[in-house]
Amino acid sequence: MGEPHIRLVDVVKQFPNSQSLAVDHLNLEIEEGETAVLVGPSGCGKTTTMKMINRLVEPTSGQIYVDGRDVMEQDPVQLRRGIGYVIQTIGLMPHRTIAQNIATVPELLGWEDSRVKSRVTELAGMLELSIELLSRYPSELSGGQRQRVGVARALAADPPVMLMDEPFGAVDPIVRARLQDQFLDIQDRLRKTIVFVTHDIDEAIKMADRIAILNVGGILEQYDSPKEILRNPANDFVREFLGSERGLKRLALIKVSEIEVEEGPVVAPGEPVQKAFEVMESSGSTWTSVVEDGELLGWVDRQALEGKARVSDAPAQKFSAFVTADSSLREALDSLITSETQVAAVVWEGQRYRGVLNLERISREILA
Amino acid sequence: MGVVAEALVWLTDAANWSGTAGIPNRVYEHVRISVFTVMCAAALAIPVGMAIGHTGKGRFLVVTLSNVGRAIPSFAILGLALPIAIKLNLGLGFWPTFIALFALAIPPILTNTYIGVAGVDRDLVEAARGMGMGNRQILRRLEMRLAAPVVMVGLRTASVEVVATATLAAIVAGGGLGRYIIDGFAVRDDARILGGAILVAILAIFTELFMGGVERLARPRTSS
């Protein structure tokens, strides 16, 4: 990988009339297409750090490079037009329609009307804002709709970099989760380089490729992927900030497809019962999965097979717990502990059998 | 005959509706100095108020000016303006009155402009700046538009005060509706005094209504 998209070198910020530093010799590299989340308690300088990237706040010392160019050597107004900006209170202009608000930066850049119009329509579609909303005014929208307009406005001129300061902070938890999911979907396609500020560690874990955990006084405590931070917190501050359920939070980030699952006992329906008994014997279980040409039919146990000739003579029972490749280990754990068997069948698309997952396997992952 | 009835007779006497001393000409003189003064005051106070509201620098000036401006009676300013105008060879009448009314009009316009601009949601301004709007664009597209109704309230207050106070012009040999009151006193003509006072009151009310209408037009649209 070459030059990081955004690079902070020894950045210090001390506000006038303040004894202490707001940001203390901060070094940070953000790769292109990556979402870096700055998280920490109030007074940790996360918002200040973000605002130094588009020069709403000027650093006391140190350098900030965007695309390899020192931001302090660029015209701040031109710089900001190339960086999307979303704040918690959104700041939509109350006297302009939604379409006009979204069109703010393209208009500043002097785009032609027809191009602005088609871009606004495109963004409305992307953020699932209905076309009728475009001619309304901000006061006529719900909180969640306004937040989406804020994101649409920041994306309008298709900037490679986005700065987002608690962009989903002002809505209720249900709407917030939906906005987060929607934004993750969009980011999946657009791959912007994003600096995202939040005080909510769960939001950070959900949104981030990498998390920067900052302490009061602008000290960087750890900068790593969510999984790595959860697995191996750098110090007590980070451990405490991550809060309880660290193991569960980490399981939520690991997909079933990322771990190796055991194949478990398997027989084909056409095979003699004797073969099923051998399979159970060798795996030390009292049941076996029944799989035909890769498709999972269910399971049978020793009792059901007693006195039968072939496996298919006994009715295959359905697994009460199922997980798919896309499930997280946390979801898998949930279906395991709520099922009777404490064993989950792992299936890929449709009913393609992959193996079985049990509590023991998951707890090994927690301890890894 | 009561004085009110006499005043009505005076107001409807055709002789009072023509010539230099006639009502149309006096109304014209009154409106002329009022409009001129308010426009001059606005030309100074609106840009200064915007600059102070936008930058937050010089708030002290606004507060002091508006307090002092309200404390000193226009009559006193007129007394001060008269010798100055004479010294500057500006003559009697128009210019001394202008100075007194100008001082009266500045505080409400300046204060309201400042409050209007400074009162625009700072998050909104920050979002605009963060998107790449320059100072001038923020002032023109955002702060001026959103402050307009508050500025208009200041202009309305100033206009009504100026129209009412322009009556003083007559004391320093100026024109306007004050002539009827001052001259009426001089010749003890109660009908003329009351007639003049009624005309000033009507003009002031008309100004209030007119500026109220303008103010409504200036209010930015925020719903469809």
Coordinates of C-alpha atoms in Angstrom, one line a residue:
Chain A
M1 CA 0.0 0.0 0.0
G2 CA 1.4 3.4 -0.9
E3 CA 0.7 6.7 0.8
P4 CA -2.2 6.7 3.2
H5 CA -5.1 8.9 2.1
I6 CA -5.1 10.9 5.3
R7 CA -2.0 11.2 7.4
L8 CA -1.6 13.1 10.7
V9 CA 2.0 13.7 11.8
D10 CA 2.7 14.9 15.3
V11 CA -0.4 17.0 15.4
V12 CA -0.8 19.2 18.5
K13 CA -3.7 21.5 19.2
Q14 CA -3.7 23.9 22.2
F15 CA -6.6 26.3 22.3
P16 CA -5.9 29.9 23.4
N17 CA -6.6 30.5 27.1
S18 CA -6.2 26.8 27.8
Q19 CA -3.4 25.3 29.8
S20 CA -3.7 21.7 28.6
L21 CA -3.5 20.3 25.2
A22 CA -6.6 19.4 23.2
V23 CA -4.7 17.0 21.0
D24 CA -1.3 15.7 22.0
H25 CA 1.3 14.7 19.4
L26 CA -1.1 12.6 17.4
N27 CA 0.0 10.4 14.6
L28 CA -2.6 8.6 12.5
E29 CA -2.8 7.1 9.1
I30 CA -6.0 6.4 7.3
E31 CA -5.9 4.3 4.2
E32 CA -8.0 5.0 1.1
G33 CA -11.5 3.5 1.3
E34 CA -11.3 2.9 5.0
T35 CA -13.6 4.0 7.8
A36 CA -11.6 5.3 10.7
V37 CA -13.6 5.9 13.8
L38 CA -12.3 8.4 16.4
V39 CA -13.9 7.4 19.8
G40 CA -13.3 8.5 23.3
P41 CA -14.8 10.3 26.3
S42 CA -15.6 14.1 26.1
G43 CA -12.5 16.2 26.1
C44 CA -10.5 13.6 24.2
G45 CA -10.1 15.9 21.2
K46 CA -11.9 13.6 18.7
T47 CA -14.0 16.4 17.2
T48 CA -11.0 18.8 17.3
T49 CA -8.9 16.2 15.5
M50 CA -11.6 15.8 12.8
K51 CA -12.0 19.5 12.3
M52 CA -8.3 20.0 11.8
I53 CA -8.5 17.8 8.6
N54 CA -10.8 20.4 6.9
R55 CA -9.2 23.3 8.7
L56 CA -12.2 24.3 10.7
V57 CA -9.7 24.2 13.4
E58 CA -6.0 24.9 12.7
P59 CA -3.3 22.8 14.4
T60 CA -0.9 24.4 16.7
S61 CA 1.9 22.3 15.3
G62 CA 2.4 19.2 13.2
Q63 CA 1.2 18.4 9.6
I64 CA -1.9 16.9 8.1
Y65 CA -1.8 15.4 4.7
V66 CA -4.8 14.6 2.5
D67 CA -3.9 12.8 -0.7
G68 CA -0.3 13.5 0.1
R69 CA -0.8 17.3 0.2
D70 CA -0.4 19.4 3.3
V71 CA -3.8 20.9 4.2
M72 CA -2.2 24.0 5.6
E73 CA -0.8 24.8 2.1
Q74 CA -4.2 24.7 0.5
D75 CA -7.0 27.3 0.3
P76 CA -9.4 26.2 3.1
V77 CA -12.5 26.9 1.1
Q78 CA -11.3 24.8 -1.9
L79 CA -10.1 22.1 0.4
R80 CA -13.5 21.8 2.2
R81 CA -15.4 21.6 -1.1
G82 CA -13.5 18.4 -1.7
I83 CA -14.3 16.9 1.7
G84 CA -17.8 15.8 2.7
Y85 CA -18.9 17.1 6.1
V86 CA -21.7 15.9 8.3
I87 CA -22.4 17.1 11.8
Q88 CA -24.7 15.8 14.5
T89 CA -27.1 18.7 14.3
I90 CA -26.9 18.4 10.5
G91 CA -27.3 22.1 9.9
L92 CA -29.7 22.1 7.0
M93 CA -30.5 25.5 5.8
P94 CA -34.1 26.1 6.9
H95 CA -35.0 28.5 4.1
R96 CA -33.9 26.1 1.3
T97 CA -35.7 23.1 0.1
I98 CA -34.3 19.6 0.5
A99 CA -33.2 19.5 -3.1
Q100 CA -31.5 22.9 -2.7
N101 CA -29.8 21.8 0.5
I102 CA -28.4 18.6 -1.1
A103 CA -27.2 20.7 -4.1
T104 CA -25.2 23.1 -1.9
V105 CA -21.7 21.9 -2.8
P106 CA -22.4 21.2 -6.5
E107 CA -23.8 24.7 -6.8
L108 CA -20.7 26.2 -5.1
L109 CA -18.6 24.2 -7.6
G110 CA -20.6 25.7 -10.5
W111 CA -22.2 22.5 -11.9
E112 CA -24.7 22.9 -14.6
D113 CA -28.4 22.8 -13.5
S114 CA -29.2 19.6 -15.3
R115 CA -26.2 17.8 -13.8
V116 CA -27.1 19.1 -10.3
K117 CA -30.7 17.9 -10.8
S118 CA -29.8 14.4 -11.8
R119 CA -27.2 14.1 -9.0
V120 CA -29.8 15.2 -6.4
T121 CA -32.3 12.6 -7.8
E122 CA -29.6 9.9 -7.7
L123 CA -28.7 10.7 -4.1
A124 CA -32.4 10.7 -3.1
G125 CA -32.6 7.2 -4.5
M126 CA -29.4 6.1 -2.8
L127 CA -30.6 7.3 0.6
E128 CA -34.2 6.1 0.1
L129 CA -35.6 9.6 0.3
S130 CA -38.8 9.8 -1.7
I131 CA -38.9 12.3 -4.6
E132 CA -41.8 14.3 -3.0
L133 CA -39.5 15.2 -0.1
L134 CA -37.1 17.1 -2.3
S135 CA -39.4 20.1 -2.7
R136 CA -40.1 20.2 1.1
Y137 CA -38.3 22.2 3.7
P138 CA -36.1 20.8 6.5
S139 CA -38.7 21.7 9.2
E140 CA -41.2 19.3 7.5
L141 CA -39.0 16.2 7.7
S142 CA -38.5 13.7 10.5
G143 CA -35.2 13.4 12.4
G144 CA -34.2 10.3 10.5
Q145 CA -35.0 11.9 7.2
R146 CA -33.0 15.0 8.0
Q147 CA -30.0 12.9 9.0
R148 CA -30.2 11.1 5.6
V149 CA -30.4 14.5 3.8
G150 CA -27.3 15.5 5.7
V151 CA -25.5 12.5 4.4
A152 CA -26.8 13.0 0.9
R153 CA -25.6 16.6 1.0
A154 CA -22.1 15.6 2.1
L155 CA -22.0 13.0 -0.7
A156 CA -23.3 15.4 -3.3
A157 CA -20.1 16.3 -5.1
D158 CA -18.8 12.8 -4.7
P159 CA -15.8 13.8 -2.5
P160 CA -13.2 11.1 -1.9
V161 CA -13.1 12.0 1.8
M162 CA -15.9 12.3 4.3
L163 CA -15.8 13.7 7.8
M164 CA -18.7 12.7 10.0
D165 CA -19.2 14.0 13.5
E166 CA -21.8 11.9 15.3
P167 CA -23.9 11.8 12.2
F168 CA -26.5 9.5 13.6
G169 CA -26.5 10.9 17.1
A170 CA -29.7 12.9 17.2
V171 CA -32.2 10.1 16.5
D172 CA -33.7 7.2 18.6
P173 CA -31.8 3.9 18.7
I174 CA -34.0 2.1 16.2
V175 CA -33.7 4.8 13.6
R176 CA -30.0 5.0 14.4
A177 CA -29.4 1.3 13.8
R178 CA -31.3 1.6 10.4
L179 CA -29.2 4.6 9.4
Q180 CA -26.0 2.8 10.3
D181 CA -26.9 -0.3 8.3
Q182 CA -27.9 1.9 5.3
F183 CA -24.7 3.8 5.5
L184 CA -22.6 0.6 5.8
D185 CA -24.4 -0.6 2.6
I186 CA -23.6 2.7 0.8
Q187 CA -20.0 2.7 2.0
D188 CA -19.7 -0.9 0.8
R189 CA -20.3 0.4 -2.7
L190 CA -18.6 3.8 -2.6
R191 CA -15.5 3.0 -0.5
K192 CA -15.0 6.6 0.6
T193 CA -12.2 7.4 3.1
I194 CA -14.2 8.3 6.2
V195 CA -13.3 9.9 9.5
F196 CA -16.1 9.2 11.8
V197 CA -16.4 10.6 15.3
T198 CA -18.6 9.1 18.0
H199 CA -18.6 8.7 21.8
D200 CA -20.4 5.4 21.4
I201 CA -18.1 2.4 21.4
D202 CA -20.7 0.1 20.0
E203 CA -21.3 2.4 17.1
A204 CA -17.5 2.6 16.6
I205 CA -17.2 -1.3 16.5
K206 CA -20.1 -1.5 14.1
M207 CA -18.9 1.2 11.6
A208 CA -15.1 1.0 11.8
D209 CA -12.4 -0.6 9.7
R210 CA -10.1 0.8 12.3
I211 CA -10.8 2.5 15.6
A212 CA -8.7 5.2 17.2
I213 CA -9.4 5.3 21.0
L214 CA -8.5 8.7 22.4
N215 CA -8.1 9.6 26.0
V216 CA -8.7 13.0 27.7
G217 CA -6.1 15.5 26.5
G218 CA -6.0 14.1 23.0
I219 CA -3.8 11.0 23.7
L220 CA -4.1 8.1 21.3
E221 CA -4.4 4.9 23.4
Q222 CA -4.9 2.4 20.6
Y223 CA -5.4 2.4 16.9
D224 CA -6.4 -0.9 15.3
S225 CA -9.2 -3.0 13.8
P226 CA -12.3 -3.5 16.0
K227 CA -11.6 -7.2 16.3
E228 CA -8.0 -6.7 17.3
I229 CA -8.9 -4.0 19.9
L230 CA -11.5 -6.3 21.4
R231 CA -9.2 -9.3 21.4
N232 CA -6.2 -7.4 22.7
P233 CA -6.9 -4.1 24.4
A234 CA -3.7 -2.1 24.8
N235 CA -4.2 -1.0 28.4
D236 CA -6.7 -0.6 31.2
F237 CA -8.2 2.5 29.8
V238 CA -9.1 0.8 26.6
R239 CA -10.3 -2.3 28.4
E240 CA -12.6 -0.1 30.6
F241 CA -13.7 2.0 27.6
L242 CA -14.7 -1.2 25.7
G243 CA -17.0 -2.0 28.6
S244 CA -18.5 -5.3 29.6
E245 CA -19.3 -8.1 27.1
R246 CA -16.0 -7.6 25.3
G247 CA -16.1 -11.3 24.2
L248 CA -19.6 -11.0 22.9
K249 CA -18.9 -7.8 21.0
R250 CA -16.0 -9.5 19.3
L251 CA -18.2 -12.6 18.4
A252 CA -20.5 -10.1 16.7
L253 CA -17.7 -9.2 14.3
I254 CA -16.7 -12.7 13.3
K255 CA -18.7 -14.5 10.6
V256 CA -19.3 -18.2 10.7
S257 CA -17.6 -18.3 7.2
E258 CA -14.4 -17.0 8.7
I259 CA -13.9 -19.9 11.1
E260 CA -13.3 -23.6 10.5
V261 CA -16.3 -25.7 11.4
E262 CA -16.1 -29.4 12.1
E263 CA -17.8 -31.6 9.7
G264 CA -19.4 -33.7 12.4
P265 CA -21.0 -37.1 12.0
V266 CA -22.6 -37.5 8.5
V267 CA -24.3 -40.3 6.6
A268 CA -26.2 -40.5 3.3
P269 CA -29.8 -41.6 3.5
G270 CA -29.2 -44.6 1.2
E271 CA -26.5 -46.1 3.4
P272 CA -27.1 -49.1 5.8
V273 CA -27.8 -48.4 9.4
Q274 CA -24.6 -50.2 10.3
K275 CA -22.7 -47.4 8.6
A276 CA -24.5 -44.8 10.7
F277 CA -23.6 -46.6 13.9
E278 CA -20.0 -46.6 12.9
V279 CA -20.0 -42.9 12.2
M280 CA -21.6 -42.2 15.6
E281 CA -19.1 -44.4 17.3
S282 CA -16.1 -42.7 15.7
S283 CA -17.3 -39.2 16.5
G284 CA -18.5 -40.2 20.0
S285 CA -22.0 -39.0 19.5
T286 CA -25.5 -40.5 19.7
W287 CA -26.8 -38.9 16.5
T288 CA -25.7 -38.1 13.0
S289 CA -26.6 -35.6 10.3
V290 CA -28.2 -37.0 7.2
V291 CA -26.9 -35.4 4.0
E292 CA -27.8 -36.3 0.4
D293 CA -25.6 -34.9 -2.4
G294 CA -24.5 -32.1 -0.2
E295 CA -28.1 -31.1 0.9
L296 CA -28.9 -31.4 4.6
L297 CA -32.0 -33.5 5.2
G298 CA -31.8 -33.4 9.1
W299 CA -30.5 -35.7 11.8
V300 CA -31.3 -39.2 13.2
D301 CA -30.2 -40.8 16.5
R302 CA -29.3 -44.2 17.6
Q303 CA -32.8 -45.0 19.0
A304 CA -34.6 -44.1 15.8
L305 CA -32.3 -46.3 13.7
E306 CA -32.6 -49.4 16.0
G307 CA -34.0 -52.3 14.0
K308 CA -34.0 -50.4 10.7
A309 CA -32.1 -51.5 7.5
R310 CA -31.2 -48.2 5.9
V311 CA -30.8 -44.7 7.3
S312 CA -33.7 -43.5 5.1
D313 CA -36.1 -45.9 6.9
A314 CA -36.0 -43.6 10.0
P315 CA -37.5 -40.1 9.6
A316 CA -34.8 -37.4 9.7
Q317 CA -35.5 -34.7 12.4
K318 CA -35.0 -31.0 11.6
F319 CA -32.2 -29.2 13.4
S320 CA -33.6 -26.7 15.8
A321 CA -30.6 -24.5 15.4
F322 CA -29.4 -23.3 12.0
V323 CA -26.7 -20.8 11.1
T324 CA -25.6 -19.6 7.7
A325 CA -22.2 -18.4 6.4
D326 CA -23.2 -14.8 6.9
S327 CA -24.3 -15.2 10.5
S328 CA -22.0 -13.8 13.1
L329 CA -20.7 -16.0 15.9
R330 CA -22.8 -14.0 18.3
E331 CA -26.0 -14.9 16.4
A332 CA -24.8 -18.5 16.2
L333 CA -24.2 -18.5 20.0
D334 CA -27.7 -17.1 20.5
S335 CA -29.3 -19.9 18.4
L336 CA -27.3 -22.5 20.2
I337 CA -28.2 -21.5 23.7
T338 CA -31.9 -21.2 22.8
S339 CA -32.0 -24.6 21.1
E340 CA -32.5 -28.0 22.8
T341 CA -29.6 -29.8 21.1
Q342 CA -26.9 -27.2 21.8
V343 CA -25.6 -28.1 18.3
A344 CA -26.2 -25.9 15.3
A345 CA -26.0 -27.1 11.7
V346 CA -24.0 -24.8 9.5
V347 CA -25.4 -24.4 6.0
W348 CA -24.2 -22.4 3.1
E349 CA -26.6 -20.9 0.6
G350 CA -29.9 -22.8 0.7
Q351 CA -29.4 -26.1 2.6
R352 CA -25.8 -26.9 1.5
Y353 CA -24.4 -28.7 4.4
R354 CA -21.1 -27.4 5.8
G355 CA -20.7 -28.8 9.3
V356 CA -21.8 -28.3 12.8
L357 CA -21.1 -25.7 15.4
N358 CA -21.3 -26.2 19.2
L359 CA -20.6 -24.1 22.3
E360 CA -17.2 -25.5 22.7
R361 CA -16.1 -24.4 19.3
I362 CA -17.4 -20.8 19.9
S363 CA -15.7 -20.5 23.3
R364 CA -12.5 -21.5 21.7
E365 CA -12.9 -18.5 19.4
I366 CA -13.6 -16.2 22.3
L367 CA -10.3 -17.3 24.0
A368 CA -8.3 -17.1 20.8
Chain B
M1 CA -67.8 74.2 18.8
G2 CA -65.4 71.8 20.5
V3 CA -61.7 71.7 19.6
V4 CA -62.0 68.3 17.9
A5 CA -64.8 69.6 15.6
E6 CA -62.7 72.7 14.9
A7 CA -59.7 70.5 14.0
L8 CA -61.9 68.5 11.6
V9 CA -63.1 71.7 10.0
W10 CA -59.4 72.8 9.7
L11 CA -58.5 69.4 8.1
T12 CA -61.2 69.6 5.6
D13 CA -60.8 73.3 4.7
A14 CA -59.7 73.4 1.0
A15 CA -57.5 76.4 1.8
N16 CA -55.3 74.1 3.9
W17 CA -54.8 71.6 1.0
S18 CA -52.8 73.8 -1.4
G19 CA -49.7 75.9 -1.6
T20 CA -46.4 75.6 0.3
A21 CA -48.1 75.6 3.7
G22 CA -50.7 73.1 2.4
I23 CA -51.1 69.6 3.8
P24 CA -49.8 67.7 0.7
N25 CA -46.6 69.7 0.7
R26 CA -46.1 69.3 4.4
V27 CA -46.7 65.6 4.2
Y28 CA -44.2 65.5 1.3
E29 CA -41.6 67.4 3.3
H30 CA -42.2 65.1 6.3
V31 CA -41.9 61.9 4.4
R32 CA -38.9 63.2 2.4
I33 CA -36.8 63.8 5.5
S34 CA -38.0 60.6 7.2
V35 CA -37.2 58.4 4.2
F36 CA -33.9 60.0 3.6
T37 CA -32.8 59.7 7.2
V38 CA -33.9 56.1 7.6
M39 CA -32.1 55.2 4.3
C40 CA -28.9 56.9 5.4
A41 CA -29.1 55.2 8.8
A42 CA -29.7 51.8 7.3
A43 CA -26.8 52.3 4.8
L44 CA -24.5 52.7 7.8
A45 CA -26.1 50.5 10.5
I46 CA -26.9 47.4 8.4
P47 CA -23.4 46.7 7.1
V48 CA -21.8 47.5 10.5
G49 CA -24.3 45.4 12.3
M50 CA -23.7 42.5 9.9
A51 CA -20.0 42.7 10.3
I52 CA -20.3 42.7 14.1
G53 CA -22.8 39.9 14.1
H54 CA -20.7 37.8 11.7
T55 CA -17.4 38.2 13.4
G56 CA -18.6 38.7 17.0
K57 CA -16.1 41.6 17.3
G58 CA -17.3 45.0 18.4
R59 CA -20.3 43.8 20.4
F60 CA -19.4 46.5 23.0
L61 CA -20.0 49.2 20.4
V62 CA -23.5 48.0 19.7
V63 CA -24.5 47.8 23.3
T64 CA -23.1 51.2 24.1
L65 CA -24.5 53.0 21.1
S66 CA -28.0 51.6 21.6
N67 CA -28.0 52.5 25.3
V68 CA -26.7 56.0 24.8
G69 CA -28.9 56.5 21.8
R70 CA -32.0 55.6 23.8
A71 CA -30.9 57.7 26.8
I72 CA -30.4 61.0 25.0
P73 CA -33.7 62.7 23.9
S74 CA -33.9 63.7 20.3
F75 CA -34.7 67.2 21.4
A76 CA -31.3 67.5 23.1
I77 CA -29.6 66.2 20.0
L78 CA -31.4 68.8 18.0
G79 CA -30.1 71.4 20.4
L80 CA -26.6 70.1 19.9
A81 CA -27.0 69.7 16.1
L82 CA -28.2 73.2 15.5
P83 CA -25.0 75.1 16.4
I84 CA -23.0 72.4 14.5
A85 CA -25.1 72.8 11.4
I86 CA -24.8 76.5 11.6
K87 CA -21.0 76.3 12.0
L88 CA -20.8 74.0 9.0
N89 CA -22.9 76.4 7.0
L90 CA -25.6 73.8 6.5
G91 CA -28.3 76.3 7.5
L92 CA -31.4 75.8 9.6
G93 CA -34.2 73.3 9.1
F94 CA -33.3 70.2 7.1
W95 CA -29.7 69.3 8.2
P96 CA -30.0 69.9 12.0
T97 CA -33.1 67.8 11.9
F98 CA -31.4 65.1 9.8
I99 CA -28.6 64.8 12.4
A100 CA -31.1 64.4 15.3
L101 CA -33.2 61.9 13.4
F102 CA -30.1 60.0 12.2
A103 CA -28.9 59.5 15.8
L104 CA -32.4 58.3 16.7
A105 CA -32.6 55.8 13.8
I106 CA -29.2 54.2 14.2
P107 CA -29.6 52.2 17.5
P108 CA -32.7 50.1 16.5
I109 CA -31.3 49.2 13.1
L110 CA -27.8 48.5 14.4
T111 CA -29.0 46.4 17.3
N112 CA -31.5 44.4 15.3
T113 CA -29.1 43.7 12.5
Y114 CA -26.5 42.5 15.0
I115 CA -29.0 40.4 16.9
G116 CA -30.4 38.9 13.7
V117 CA -27.0 37.9 12.3
A118 CA -25.5 36.7 15.6
G119 CA -28.7 34.8 16.3
V120 CA -28.4 32.5 13.2
D121 CA -27.7 29.0 14.5
R122 CA -23.9 28.6 14.8
D123 CA -24.1 24.9 13.9
L124 CA -25.7 26.0 10.6
V125 CA -22.9 28.4 9.9
E126 CA -20.3 25.8 10.8
A127 CA -21.9 23.3 8.5
A128 CA -21.9 25.8 5.7
R129 CA -18.3 26.7 6.4
G130 CA -17.4 23.0 6.5
M131 CA -19.0 22.5 3.1
G132 CA -16.8 25.1 1.6
M133 CA -18.8 28.4 1.8
G134 CA -16.6 31.5 2.1
N135 CA -17.4 34.3 4.6
R136 CA -19.1 36.3 1.9
Q137 CA -21.3 33.4 0.8
I138 CA -22.2 32.6 4.4
L139 CA -23.2 36.2 5.0
R140 CA -25.1 36.5 1.7
R141 CA -26.8 33.2 1.4
L142 CA -27.3 32.4 5.1
E143 CA -27.0 35.1 7.6
M144 CA -28.6 37.9 5.6
R145 CA -31.5 35.8 4.5
L146 CA -32.2 34.4 8.0
A147 CA -31.6 37.7 9.7
A148 CA -33.8 39.7 7.3
P149 CA -37.0 39.6 9.4
V150 CA -35.2 40.8 12.5
V151 CA -33.5 43.6 10.6
M152 CA -36.9 44.6 9.2
V153 CA -38.3 44.9 12.7
G154 CA -35.4 47.3 13.5
L155 CA -36.2 49.3 10.3
R156 CA -39.8 49.5 11.3
T157 CA -39.1 50.7 14.8
A158 CA -36.6 53.3 13.4
S159 CA -39.1 54.5 10.7
V160 CA -42.0 55.0 13.1
E161 CA -39.8 56.8 15.6
V162 CA -38.3 59.0 12.9
V163 CA -41.7 59.9 11.4
A164 CA -43.0 60.8 14.9
T165 CA -39.9 62.8 15.8
A166 CA -39.5 64.6 12.4
T167 CA -42.1 66.9 13.8
L168 CA -39.3 68.6 15.6
A169 CA -37.9 70.0 12.3
A170 CA -40.3 72.9 12.7
I171 CA -38.5 74.1 15.8
V172 CA -35.4 74.7 13.7
A173 CA -37.3 76.3 10.9
G174 CA -37.7 73.1 8.9
G175 CA -40.8 71.9 7.0
G176 CA -43.0 69.0 7.6
L177 CA -46.1 68.4 9.6
G178 CA -44.5 69.8 12.8
R179 CA -45.1 73.3 11.3
Y180 CA -48.8 73.2 12.1
I181 CA -48.1 72.3 15.7
I182 CA -45.4 74.9 16.2
D183 CA -47.1 77.6 14.3
G184 CA -50.4 76.7 16.0
F185 CA -48.8 77.3 19.3
A186 CA -47.4 80.6 18.2
V187 CA -50.8 82.0 17.1
R188 CA -52.8 80.0 19.7
D189 CA -54.7 78.1 17.0
D190 CA -55.8 74.9 18.8
A191 CA -57.5 73.5 15.7
R192 CA -54.3 73.7 13.7
I193 CA -52.3 72.1 16.6
L194 CA -54.7 69.2 16.9
G195 CA -55.1 68.9 13.1
G196 CA -51.3 68.7 12.7
A197 CA -51.0 66.2 15.5
I198 CA -53.7 64.0 13.9
L199 CA -51.8 64.1 10.6
V200 CA -48.6 63.0 12.3
A201 CA -50.4 60.2 14.1
I202 CA -52.0 59.0 10.9
L203 CA -48.6 59.1 9.1
A204 CA -46.9 57.1 11.9
I205 CA -49.6 54.4 11.9
F206 CA -49.4 54.2 8.1
T207 CA -45.6 53.8 8.4
E208 CA -46.1 51.0 11.0
L209 CA -48.5 49.1 8.8
F210 CA -46.5 49.6 5.6
M211 CA -43.2 48.4 7.2
G212 CA -45.1 45.5 8.8
G213 CA -46.0 44.4 5.3
V214 CA -42.5 44.7 4.0
E215 CA -41.3 42.7 7.0
R216 CA -43.7 39.8 6.2
L217 CA -42.3 39.8 2.6
A218 CA -38.8 39.6 3.9
R219 CA -39.5 36.5 6.0
P220 CA -37.8 33.6 4.3
R221 CA -40.0 30.6 3.3
T222 CA -39.4 27.6 5.5
S223 CA -42.3 25.4 4.6
S224 CA -43.9 24.2 1.4

